[in-house]
Coordinates of C-alpha atoms in Angstrom, one line a residue:
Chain N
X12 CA -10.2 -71.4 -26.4
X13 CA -11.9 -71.4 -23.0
X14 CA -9.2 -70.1 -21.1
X15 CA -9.0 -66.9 -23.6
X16 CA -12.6 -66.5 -23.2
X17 CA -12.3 -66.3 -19.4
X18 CA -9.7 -64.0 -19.9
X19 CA -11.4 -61.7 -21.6
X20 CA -14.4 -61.7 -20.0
X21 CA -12.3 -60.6 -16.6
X22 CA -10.4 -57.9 -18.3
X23 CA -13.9 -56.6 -19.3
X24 CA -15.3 -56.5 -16.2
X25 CA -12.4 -55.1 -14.8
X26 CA -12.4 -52.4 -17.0
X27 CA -16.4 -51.8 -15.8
X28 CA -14.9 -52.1 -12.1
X29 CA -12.2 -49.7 -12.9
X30 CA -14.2 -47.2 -14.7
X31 CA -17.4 -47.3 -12.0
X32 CA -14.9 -46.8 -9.1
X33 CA -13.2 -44.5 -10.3
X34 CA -16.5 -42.5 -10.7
X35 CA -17.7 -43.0 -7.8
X36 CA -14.3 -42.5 -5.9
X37 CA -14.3 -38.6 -7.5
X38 CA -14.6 -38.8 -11.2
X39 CA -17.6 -36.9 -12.9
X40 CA -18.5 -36.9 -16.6
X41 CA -20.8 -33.6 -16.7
X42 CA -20.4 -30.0 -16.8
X43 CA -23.3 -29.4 -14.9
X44 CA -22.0 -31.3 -11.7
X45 CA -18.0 -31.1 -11.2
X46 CA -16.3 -32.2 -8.4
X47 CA -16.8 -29.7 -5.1
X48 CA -13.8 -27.5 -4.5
X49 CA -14.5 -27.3 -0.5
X50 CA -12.3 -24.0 -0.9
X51 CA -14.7 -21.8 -2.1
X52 CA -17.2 -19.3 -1.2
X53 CA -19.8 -19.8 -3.9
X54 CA -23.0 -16.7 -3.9
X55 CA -25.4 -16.1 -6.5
X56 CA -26.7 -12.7 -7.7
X57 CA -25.1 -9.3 -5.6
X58 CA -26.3 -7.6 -2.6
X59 CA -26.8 -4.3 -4.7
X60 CA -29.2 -6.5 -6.5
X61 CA -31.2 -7.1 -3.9
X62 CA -31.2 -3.4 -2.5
X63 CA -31.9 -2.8 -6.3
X64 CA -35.8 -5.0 -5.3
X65 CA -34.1 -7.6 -7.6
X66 CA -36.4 -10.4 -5.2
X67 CA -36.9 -12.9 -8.1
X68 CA -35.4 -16.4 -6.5
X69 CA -32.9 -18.4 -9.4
X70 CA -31.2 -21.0 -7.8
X71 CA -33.2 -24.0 -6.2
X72 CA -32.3 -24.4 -2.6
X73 CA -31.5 -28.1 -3.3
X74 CA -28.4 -26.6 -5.4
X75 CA -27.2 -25.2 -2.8
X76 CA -25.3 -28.3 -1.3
X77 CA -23.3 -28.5 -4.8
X78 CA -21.3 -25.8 -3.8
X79 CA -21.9 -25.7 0.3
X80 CA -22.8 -27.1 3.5
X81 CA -22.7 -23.8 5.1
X82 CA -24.0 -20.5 4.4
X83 CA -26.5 -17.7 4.1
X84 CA -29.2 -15.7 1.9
X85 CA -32.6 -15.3 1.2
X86 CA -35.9 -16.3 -0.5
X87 CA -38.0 -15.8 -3.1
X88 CA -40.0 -12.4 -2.5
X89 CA -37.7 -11.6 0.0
X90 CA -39.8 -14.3 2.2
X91 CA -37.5 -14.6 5.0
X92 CA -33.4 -15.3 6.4
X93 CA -31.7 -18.3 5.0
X94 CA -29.7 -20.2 7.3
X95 CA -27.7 -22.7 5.9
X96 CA -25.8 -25.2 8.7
X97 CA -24.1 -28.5 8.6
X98 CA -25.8 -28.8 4.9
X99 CA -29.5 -27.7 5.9
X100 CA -31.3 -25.0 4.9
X101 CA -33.5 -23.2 7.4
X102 CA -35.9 -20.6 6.5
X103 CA -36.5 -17.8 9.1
X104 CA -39.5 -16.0 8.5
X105 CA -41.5 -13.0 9.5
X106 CA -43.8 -14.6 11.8
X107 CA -41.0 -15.7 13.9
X108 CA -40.8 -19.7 12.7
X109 CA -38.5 -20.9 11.3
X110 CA -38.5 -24.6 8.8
X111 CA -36.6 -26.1 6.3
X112 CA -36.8 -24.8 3.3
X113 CA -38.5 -26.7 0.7
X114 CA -35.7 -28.2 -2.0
X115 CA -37.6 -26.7 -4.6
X116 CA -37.7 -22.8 -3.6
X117 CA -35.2 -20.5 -5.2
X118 CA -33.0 -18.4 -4.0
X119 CA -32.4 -14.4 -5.0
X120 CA -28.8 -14.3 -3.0
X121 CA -27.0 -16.9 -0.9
X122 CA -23.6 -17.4 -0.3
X123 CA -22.3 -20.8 0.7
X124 CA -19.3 -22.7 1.1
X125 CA -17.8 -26.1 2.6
X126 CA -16.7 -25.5 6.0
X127 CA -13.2 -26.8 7.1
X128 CA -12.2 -24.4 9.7
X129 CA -8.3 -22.8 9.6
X130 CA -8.8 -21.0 12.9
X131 CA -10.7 -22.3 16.1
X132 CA -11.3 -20.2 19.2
X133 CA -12.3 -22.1 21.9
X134 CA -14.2 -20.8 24.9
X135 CA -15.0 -17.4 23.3
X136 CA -17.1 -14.8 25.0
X137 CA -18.1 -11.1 24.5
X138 CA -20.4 -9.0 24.9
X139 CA -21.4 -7.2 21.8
X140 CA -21.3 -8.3 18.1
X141 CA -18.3 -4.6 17.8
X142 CA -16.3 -6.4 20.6
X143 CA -16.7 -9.6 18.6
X144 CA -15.4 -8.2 15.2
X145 CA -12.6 -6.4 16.6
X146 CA -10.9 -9.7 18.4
X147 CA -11.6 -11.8 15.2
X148 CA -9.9 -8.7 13.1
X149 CA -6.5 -9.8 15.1
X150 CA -6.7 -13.3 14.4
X151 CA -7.2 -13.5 11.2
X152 CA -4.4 -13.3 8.4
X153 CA -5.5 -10.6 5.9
X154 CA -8.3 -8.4 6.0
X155 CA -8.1 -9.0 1.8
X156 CA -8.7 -12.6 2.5
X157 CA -12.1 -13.8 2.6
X158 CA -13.5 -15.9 6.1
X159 CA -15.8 -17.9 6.3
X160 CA -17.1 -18.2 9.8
X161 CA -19.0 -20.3 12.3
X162 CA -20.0 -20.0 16.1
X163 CA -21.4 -22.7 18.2
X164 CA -22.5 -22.2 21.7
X165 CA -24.4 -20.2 24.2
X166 CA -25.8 -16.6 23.4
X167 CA -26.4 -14.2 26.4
X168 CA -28.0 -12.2 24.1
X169 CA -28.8 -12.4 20.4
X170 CA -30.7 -9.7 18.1
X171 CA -32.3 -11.6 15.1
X172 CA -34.5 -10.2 12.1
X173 CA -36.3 -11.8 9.0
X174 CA -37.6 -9.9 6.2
X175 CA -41.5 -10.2 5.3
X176 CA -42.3 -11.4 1.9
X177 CA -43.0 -9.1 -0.5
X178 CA -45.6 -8.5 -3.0
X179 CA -45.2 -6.7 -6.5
X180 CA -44.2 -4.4 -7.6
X181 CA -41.1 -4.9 -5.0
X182 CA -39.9 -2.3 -3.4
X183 CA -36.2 -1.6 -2.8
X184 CA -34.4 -3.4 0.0
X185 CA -34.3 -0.2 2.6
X186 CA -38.0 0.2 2.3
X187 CA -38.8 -3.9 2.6
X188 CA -36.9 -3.8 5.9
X189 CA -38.7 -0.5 7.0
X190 CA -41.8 -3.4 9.1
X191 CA -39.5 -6.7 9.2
X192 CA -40.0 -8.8 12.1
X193 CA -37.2 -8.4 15.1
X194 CA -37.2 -10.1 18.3
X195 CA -34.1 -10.5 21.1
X196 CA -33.2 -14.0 22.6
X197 CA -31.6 -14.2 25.7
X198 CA -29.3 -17.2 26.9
X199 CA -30.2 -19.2 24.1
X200 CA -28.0 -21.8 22.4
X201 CA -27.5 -22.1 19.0
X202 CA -25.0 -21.7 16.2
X203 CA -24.2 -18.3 13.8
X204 CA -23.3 -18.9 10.7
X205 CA -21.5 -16.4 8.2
X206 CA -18.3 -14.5 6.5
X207 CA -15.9 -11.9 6.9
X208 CA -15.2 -10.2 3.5
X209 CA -13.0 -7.7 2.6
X210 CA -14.1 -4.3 1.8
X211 CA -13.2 -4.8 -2.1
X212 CA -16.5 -6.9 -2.1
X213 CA -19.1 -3.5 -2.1
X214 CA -21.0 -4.2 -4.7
X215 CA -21.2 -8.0 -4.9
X216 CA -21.5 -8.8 -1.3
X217 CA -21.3 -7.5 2.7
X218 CA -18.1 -6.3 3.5
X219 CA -16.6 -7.0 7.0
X220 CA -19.0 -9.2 9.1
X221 CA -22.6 -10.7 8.3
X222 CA -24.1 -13.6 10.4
X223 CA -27.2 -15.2 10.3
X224 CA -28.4 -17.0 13.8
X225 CA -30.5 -20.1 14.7
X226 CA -31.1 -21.9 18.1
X227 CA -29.7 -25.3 18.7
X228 CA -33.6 -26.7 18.8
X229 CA -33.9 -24.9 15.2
X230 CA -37.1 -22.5 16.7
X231 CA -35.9 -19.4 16.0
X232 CA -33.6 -17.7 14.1
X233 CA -32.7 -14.6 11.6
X234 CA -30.0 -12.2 10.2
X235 CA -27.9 -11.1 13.7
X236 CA -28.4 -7.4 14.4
X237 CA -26.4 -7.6 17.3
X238 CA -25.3 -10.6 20.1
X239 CA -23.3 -11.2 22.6
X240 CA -21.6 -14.6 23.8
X241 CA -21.6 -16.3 26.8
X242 CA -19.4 -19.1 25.9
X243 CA -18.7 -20.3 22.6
X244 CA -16.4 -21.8 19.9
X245 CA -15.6 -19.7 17.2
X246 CA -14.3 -21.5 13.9
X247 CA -12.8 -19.4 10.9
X248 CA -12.6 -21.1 7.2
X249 CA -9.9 -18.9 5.0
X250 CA -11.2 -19.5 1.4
X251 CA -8.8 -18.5 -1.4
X252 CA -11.2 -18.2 -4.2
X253 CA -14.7 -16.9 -5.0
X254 CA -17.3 -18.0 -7.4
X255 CA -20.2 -16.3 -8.1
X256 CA -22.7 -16.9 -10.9
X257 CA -25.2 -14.1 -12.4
X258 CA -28.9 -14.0 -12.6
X259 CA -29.5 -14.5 -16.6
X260 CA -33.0 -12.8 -16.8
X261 CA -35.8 -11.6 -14.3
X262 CA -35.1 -8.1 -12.8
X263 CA -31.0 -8.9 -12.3
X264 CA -30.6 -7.7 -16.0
X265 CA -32.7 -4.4 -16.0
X266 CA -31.5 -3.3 -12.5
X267 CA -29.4 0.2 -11.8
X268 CA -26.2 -1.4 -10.6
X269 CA -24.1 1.4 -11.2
X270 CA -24.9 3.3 -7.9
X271 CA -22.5 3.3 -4.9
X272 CA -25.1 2.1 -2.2
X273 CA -22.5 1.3 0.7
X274 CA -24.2 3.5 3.0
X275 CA -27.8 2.0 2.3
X276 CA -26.2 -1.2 2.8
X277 CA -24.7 -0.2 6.1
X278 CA -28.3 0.9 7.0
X279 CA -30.2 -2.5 6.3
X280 CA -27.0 -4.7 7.6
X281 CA -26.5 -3.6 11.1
X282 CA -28.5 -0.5 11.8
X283 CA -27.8 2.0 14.1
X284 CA -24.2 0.8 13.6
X285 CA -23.6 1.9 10.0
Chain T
X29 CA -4.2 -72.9 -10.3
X30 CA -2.5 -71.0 -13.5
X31 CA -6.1 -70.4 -15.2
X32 CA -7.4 -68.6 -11.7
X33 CA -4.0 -66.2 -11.3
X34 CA -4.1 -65.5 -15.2
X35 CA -7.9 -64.4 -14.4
X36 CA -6.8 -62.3 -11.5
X37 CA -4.0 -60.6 -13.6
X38 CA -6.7 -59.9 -16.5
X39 CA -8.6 -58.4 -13.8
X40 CA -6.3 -56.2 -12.4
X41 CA -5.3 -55.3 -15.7
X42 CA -8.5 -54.4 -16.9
X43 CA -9.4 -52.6 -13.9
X44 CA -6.6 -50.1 -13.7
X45 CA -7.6 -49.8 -18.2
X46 CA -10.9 -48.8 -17.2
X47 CA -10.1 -46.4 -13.9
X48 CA -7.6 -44.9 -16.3
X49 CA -9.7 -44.5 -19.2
X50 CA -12.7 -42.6 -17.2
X51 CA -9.9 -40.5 -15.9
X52 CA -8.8 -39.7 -19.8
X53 CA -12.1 -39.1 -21.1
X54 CA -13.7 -36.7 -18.5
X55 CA -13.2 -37.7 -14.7
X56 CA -10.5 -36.1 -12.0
X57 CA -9.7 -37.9 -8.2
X58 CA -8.2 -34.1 -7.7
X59 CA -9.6 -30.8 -6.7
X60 CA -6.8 -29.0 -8.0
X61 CA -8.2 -30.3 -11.8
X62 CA -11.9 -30.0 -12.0
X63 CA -13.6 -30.4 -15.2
X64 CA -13.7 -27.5 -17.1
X65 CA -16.6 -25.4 -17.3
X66 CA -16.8 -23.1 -20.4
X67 CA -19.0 -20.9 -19.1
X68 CA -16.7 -18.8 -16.3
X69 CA -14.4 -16.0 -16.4
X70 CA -11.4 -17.0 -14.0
X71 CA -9.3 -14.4 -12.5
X72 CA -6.1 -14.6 -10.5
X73 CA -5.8 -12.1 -8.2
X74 CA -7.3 -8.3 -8.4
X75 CA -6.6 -5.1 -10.4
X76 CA -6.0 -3.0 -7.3
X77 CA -3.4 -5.1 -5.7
X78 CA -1.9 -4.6 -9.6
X79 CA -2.4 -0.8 -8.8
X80 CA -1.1 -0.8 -4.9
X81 CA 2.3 -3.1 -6.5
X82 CA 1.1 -6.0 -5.9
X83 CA 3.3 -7.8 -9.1
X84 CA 4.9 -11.2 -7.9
X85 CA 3.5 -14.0 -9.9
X86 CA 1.5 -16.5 -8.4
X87 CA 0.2 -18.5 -10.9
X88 CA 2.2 -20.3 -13.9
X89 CA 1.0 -19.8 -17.6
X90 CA 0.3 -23.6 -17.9
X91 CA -2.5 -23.2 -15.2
X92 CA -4.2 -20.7 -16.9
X93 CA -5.2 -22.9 -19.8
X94 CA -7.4 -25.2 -17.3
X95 CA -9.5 -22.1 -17.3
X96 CA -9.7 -20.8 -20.6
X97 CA -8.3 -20.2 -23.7
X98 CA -9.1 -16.5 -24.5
X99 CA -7.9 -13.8 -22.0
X100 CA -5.8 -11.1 -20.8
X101 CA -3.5 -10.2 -17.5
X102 CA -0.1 -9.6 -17.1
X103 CA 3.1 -11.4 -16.1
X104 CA 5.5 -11.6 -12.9
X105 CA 7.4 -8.1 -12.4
X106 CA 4.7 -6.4 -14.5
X107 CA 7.3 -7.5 -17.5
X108 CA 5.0 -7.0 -20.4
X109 CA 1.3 -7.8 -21.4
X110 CA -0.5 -11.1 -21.3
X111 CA -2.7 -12.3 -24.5
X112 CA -3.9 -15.2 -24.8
X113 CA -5.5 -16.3 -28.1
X114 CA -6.9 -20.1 -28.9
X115 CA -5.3 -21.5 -25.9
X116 CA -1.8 -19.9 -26.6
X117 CA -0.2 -17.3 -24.0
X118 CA 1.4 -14.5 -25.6
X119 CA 4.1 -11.7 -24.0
X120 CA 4.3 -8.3 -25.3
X121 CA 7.1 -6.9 -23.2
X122 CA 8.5 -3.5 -23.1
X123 CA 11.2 -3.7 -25.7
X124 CA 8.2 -4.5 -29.3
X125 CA 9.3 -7.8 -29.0
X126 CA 6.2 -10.9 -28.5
X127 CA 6.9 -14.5 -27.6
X128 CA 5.0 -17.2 -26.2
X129 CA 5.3 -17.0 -22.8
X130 CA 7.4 -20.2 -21.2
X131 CA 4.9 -22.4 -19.4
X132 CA 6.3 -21.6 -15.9
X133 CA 6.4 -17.8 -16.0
X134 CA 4.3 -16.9 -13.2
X135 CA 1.5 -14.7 -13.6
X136 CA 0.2 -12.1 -11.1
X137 CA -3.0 -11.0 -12.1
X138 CA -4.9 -12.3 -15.5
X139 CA -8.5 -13.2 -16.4
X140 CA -9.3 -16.0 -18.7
X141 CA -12.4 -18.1 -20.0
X142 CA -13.2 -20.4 -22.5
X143 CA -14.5 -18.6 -25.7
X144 CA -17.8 -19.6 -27.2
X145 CA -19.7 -16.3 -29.1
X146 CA -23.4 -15.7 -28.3
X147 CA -22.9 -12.5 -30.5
X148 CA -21.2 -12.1 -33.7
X149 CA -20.9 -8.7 -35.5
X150 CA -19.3 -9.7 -38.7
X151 CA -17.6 -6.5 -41.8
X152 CA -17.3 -4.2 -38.4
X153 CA -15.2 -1.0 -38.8
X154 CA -14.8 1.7 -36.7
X155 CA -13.1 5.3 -36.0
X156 CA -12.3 4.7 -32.6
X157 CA -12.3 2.7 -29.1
X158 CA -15.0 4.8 -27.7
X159 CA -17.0 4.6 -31.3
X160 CA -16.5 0.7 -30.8
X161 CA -17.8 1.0 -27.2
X162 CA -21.0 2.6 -28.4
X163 CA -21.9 0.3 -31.2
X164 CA -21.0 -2.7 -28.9
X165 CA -23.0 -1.4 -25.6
X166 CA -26.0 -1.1 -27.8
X167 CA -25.7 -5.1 -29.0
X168 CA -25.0 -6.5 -25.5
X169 CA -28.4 -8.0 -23.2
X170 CA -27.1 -5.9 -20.5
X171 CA -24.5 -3.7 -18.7
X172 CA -24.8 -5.8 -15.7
X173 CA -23.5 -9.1 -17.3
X174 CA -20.0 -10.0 -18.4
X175 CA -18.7 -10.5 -22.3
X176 CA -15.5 -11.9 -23.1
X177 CA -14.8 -10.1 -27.1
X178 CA -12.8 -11.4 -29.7
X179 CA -12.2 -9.2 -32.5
X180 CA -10.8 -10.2 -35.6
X181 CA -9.8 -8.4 -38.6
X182 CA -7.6 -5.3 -40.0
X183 CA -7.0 -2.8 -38.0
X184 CA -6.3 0.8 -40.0
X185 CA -4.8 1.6 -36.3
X186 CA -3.9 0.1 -33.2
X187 CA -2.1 1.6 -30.1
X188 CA -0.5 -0.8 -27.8
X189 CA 1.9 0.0 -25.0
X190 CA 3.7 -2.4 -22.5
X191 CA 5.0 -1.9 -19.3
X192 CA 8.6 -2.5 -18.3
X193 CA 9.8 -5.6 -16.2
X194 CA 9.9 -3.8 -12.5
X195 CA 12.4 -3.9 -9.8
X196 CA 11.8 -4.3 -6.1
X197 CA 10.7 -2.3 -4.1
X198 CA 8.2 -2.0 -6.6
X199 CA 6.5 0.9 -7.6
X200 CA 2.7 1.6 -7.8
X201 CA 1.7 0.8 -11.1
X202 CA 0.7 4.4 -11.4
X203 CA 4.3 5.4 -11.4
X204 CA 5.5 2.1 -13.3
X205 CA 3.9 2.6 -16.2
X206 CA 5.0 6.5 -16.6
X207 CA 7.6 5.1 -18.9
X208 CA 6.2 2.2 -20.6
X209 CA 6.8 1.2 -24.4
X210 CA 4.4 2.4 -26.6
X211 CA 4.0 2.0 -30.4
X212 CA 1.4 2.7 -33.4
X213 CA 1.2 0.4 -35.9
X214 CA -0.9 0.9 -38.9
X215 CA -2.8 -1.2 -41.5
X216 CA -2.2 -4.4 -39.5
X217 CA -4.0 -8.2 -39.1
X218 CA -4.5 -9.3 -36.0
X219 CA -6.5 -10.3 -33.3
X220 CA -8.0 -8.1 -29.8
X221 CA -9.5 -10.0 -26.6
X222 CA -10.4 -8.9 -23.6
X223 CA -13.7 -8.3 -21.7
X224 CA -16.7 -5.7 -21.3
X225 CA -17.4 -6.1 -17.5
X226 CA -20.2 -4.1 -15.4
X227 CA -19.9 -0.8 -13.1
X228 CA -19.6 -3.4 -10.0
X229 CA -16.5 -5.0 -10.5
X230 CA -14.7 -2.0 -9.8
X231 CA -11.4 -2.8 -7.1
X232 CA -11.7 -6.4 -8.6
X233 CA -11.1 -5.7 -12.1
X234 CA -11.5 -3.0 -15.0
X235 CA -15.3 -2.0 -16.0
X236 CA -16.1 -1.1 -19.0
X237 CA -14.0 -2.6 -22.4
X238 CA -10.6 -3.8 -21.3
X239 CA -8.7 -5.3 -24.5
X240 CA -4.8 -6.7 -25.7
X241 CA -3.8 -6.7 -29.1
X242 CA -1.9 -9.1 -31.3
X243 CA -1.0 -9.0 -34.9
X244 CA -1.5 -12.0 -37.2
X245 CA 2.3 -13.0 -37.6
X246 CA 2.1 -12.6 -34.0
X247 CA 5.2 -9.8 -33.9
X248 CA 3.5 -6.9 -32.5
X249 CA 1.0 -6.8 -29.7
X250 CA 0.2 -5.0 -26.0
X251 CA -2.3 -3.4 -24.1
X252 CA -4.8 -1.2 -26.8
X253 CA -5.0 2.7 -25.8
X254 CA -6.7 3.0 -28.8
X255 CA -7.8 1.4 -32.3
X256 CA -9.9 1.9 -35.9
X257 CA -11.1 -1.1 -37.4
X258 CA -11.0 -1.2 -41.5
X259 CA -13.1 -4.7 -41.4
X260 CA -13.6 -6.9 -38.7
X261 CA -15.4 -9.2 -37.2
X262 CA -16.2 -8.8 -33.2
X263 CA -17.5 -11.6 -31.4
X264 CA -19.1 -11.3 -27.6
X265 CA -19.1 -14.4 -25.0
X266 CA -22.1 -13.7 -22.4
X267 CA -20.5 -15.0 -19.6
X268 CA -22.6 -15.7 -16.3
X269 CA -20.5 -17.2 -13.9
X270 CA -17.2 -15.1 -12.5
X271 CA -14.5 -17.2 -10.5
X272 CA -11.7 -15.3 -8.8
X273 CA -8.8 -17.0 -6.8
X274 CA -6.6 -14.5 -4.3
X275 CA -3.3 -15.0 -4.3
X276 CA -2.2 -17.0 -0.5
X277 CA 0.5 -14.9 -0.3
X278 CA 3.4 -12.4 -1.4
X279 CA 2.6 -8.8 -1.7
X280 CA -1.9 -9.8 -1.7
X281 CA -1.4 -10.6 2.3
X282 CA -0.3 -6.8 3.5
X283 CA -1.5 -4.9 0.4
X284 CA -4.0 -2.0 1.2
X285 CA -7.0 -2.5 -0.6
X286 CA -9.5 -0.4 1.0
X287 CA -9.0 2.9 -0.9
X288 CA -11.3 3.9 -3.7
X289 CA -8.7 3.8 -7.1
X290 CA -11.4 3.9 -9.8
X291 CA -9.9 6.9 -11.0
X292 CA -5.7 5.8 -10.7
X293 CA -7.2 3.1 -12.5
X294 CA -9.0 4.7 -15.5
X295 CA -6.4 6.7 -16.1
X296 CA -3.8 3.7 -16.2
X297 CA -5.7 1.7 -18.4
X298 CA -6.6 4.4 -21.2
X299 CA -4.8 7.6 -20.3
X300 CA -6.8 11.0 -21.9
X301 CA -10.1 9.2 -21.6
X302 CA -10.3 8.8 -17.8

């Protein structure tokens, strides 16, 4: 019988080879952790949320990377930009620094996704954030389509901003941003990071362009009021579908989202350009 | 050498037994099939590219069980409405008639999720849609989240309509459904689903209560203008996480989706209470 025995004990641990690899290779046995779809844009809460003072983080910034390596948001109290690139989170803050963010702070908003560019401009320059917008507008596909979008290179000029934290009772977005820190870089390299999204978003998210910016030696950084490129490489990431998961408590369920703020989102975006 | 090969075989054999086995009980190697997760409504496409024509199918029924098993939506060519009840897909088209829709009709726009009640309202009646609307808004946690409902029970009176199967060039669905099939049907069984969803996803898909009938013997069913409940019981699926895939192509690509049809729309869905 030694021969059956060997047998048997081979087909069992092939069954424990075949079972761990194919695990490892892409299998997953929990709700809670399935497989990344790298073609989506995945954002918790909505933008009217947070012009609605709904500040509360509710996502751990360490979650993040489930659904992105790329992306942005913000922070707890409103305490700064997030700036999410090649699977890092930055935090811009107020005082002009910026670090990574802890793993263990939450997040109120963010939007992040898995970056495999569709479209690649090489050697890109303009000279104004409007100018910017308008050549990407002809390149891409579908204004209904959503874009991910990324820019690596040198800025002549970039315009960024970080929120300060706030304290309670919060109030709404248009009057946290009324003091928020703001400082212009000149010839600076670094990388944007952000999305494109139709106009059929208001409510949930930005529509048209929102980019967050930070320098190549990760020292400053923000939510890009305005730039302009010296040379750069522009990389566009079509993504199909759209995932975005609600607060369940905190001030997401009492707030007054039935309002059309599109205007005061304009305002706090890109002001003076709204 | 026989006892090593026979070793090697028993291996082999057990390996591809225990890589197919994980893949049976939970795991996936593809991105197309990730593990379920009950607790997201899934959408295909948007309710105003259904309002600016948008009607080619672009997803087949058999797909839409990976996402759910309780939902609504409609079917390529706008021919007929979509319910789908424990897992099956329904078609109400515009002639009365109800079959199950063949696994590779392709559907344009629907919105599915697996059903799991949080809430349970059991020897409901009601006078009316809006009456029902009342008693529900005041048992839901809030107007900003997202319920899947289930109601089922006798109905003293239901209201279902259907559009007609469209030819190109397609009309908007404004104009489509100015002759669609429409019937009353009185002291029937059956079954309702469909979704309460917040003021903000207006251009995605329909706030407010949004629900298809079907009767028990599964003979009569459609989109509900209006109902009365004898005895029922209603059941509500708090729903936090919202998952919408765009169609890639077709009519999505050059459809203009930038208008504001909120009111096109509330009069589409339930005509004299826009």
């Amino acid at each position: 019988m030694r021969t059956p025995s060997y047998l048997f004990i081979a087909l069992l641990i092939g069954i424990l080879i075949g079972a761990g690899g194919t695990l490892l290779i892409g299998g997953s046995t929990s709700h809670d952790q399935p497989l990344p779809d790298r073609e989506i844009i995945f954002q918790v809460s909505t933008i009217d949320a947070l012009l609605e003072s709904v500040y509360d983080g509710v996502l751990p910034v360490s979650d993040l990377s489930r659904y992105g390596d790329l992306g942005i948001g913000t922070f707890d109290s409103l305490d700064g930009e997030l700036i999410m690139v090649d699977g890092v989170v930055y935090q811009a803050r107020a005082d002009g620094s910026v670090v990574v963010a802890p793993d263990d702070l939450l997040v109120p908003l963010a939007a992040v996704t898995f970056f495999d560019p569709d479209i690649t401009v090489p050697d890109f320059s303009t000279g104004s954030f409007a100018e910017f917008e308008d050549y990407i507008d002809g390149t891409i596909r579908s204004e209904n389509l959503k874009y991910a979008i990324r820019i690596d290179g040198v800025f002549s000029e970039v315009t960024v901003r970080a929120p300060h934290r706030q304290e309670r009772p919060y109030p709404r977005l248009i009057d946290a941003l009324a003091d928020q820190y703001m400082a212009t870089h000149t010839n600076i390299s670094g990388t944007a990071v952000g999305f494109r999204l139709p106009e059929y978003v208001a409510g949930l998210n930005v529509p048209g362009y929102h980019l967050h910016f930070i320098s190549d030696n990760r020292s400053v950084g923000g939510h890009i009021v305005d730039f302009s490129l010296e040379s750069a490489t522009v990389s566009l990431d079509e993504t199909l579908t759209f995932m975005m998961r609600l607060p369940s408590d905190g001030g997401f369920i009492d707030a007054d989202l039935t309002g059309d703020l599109s205007d005061e989102l304009a305002f706090v975006e890109r002001p003076g350009q709204e």
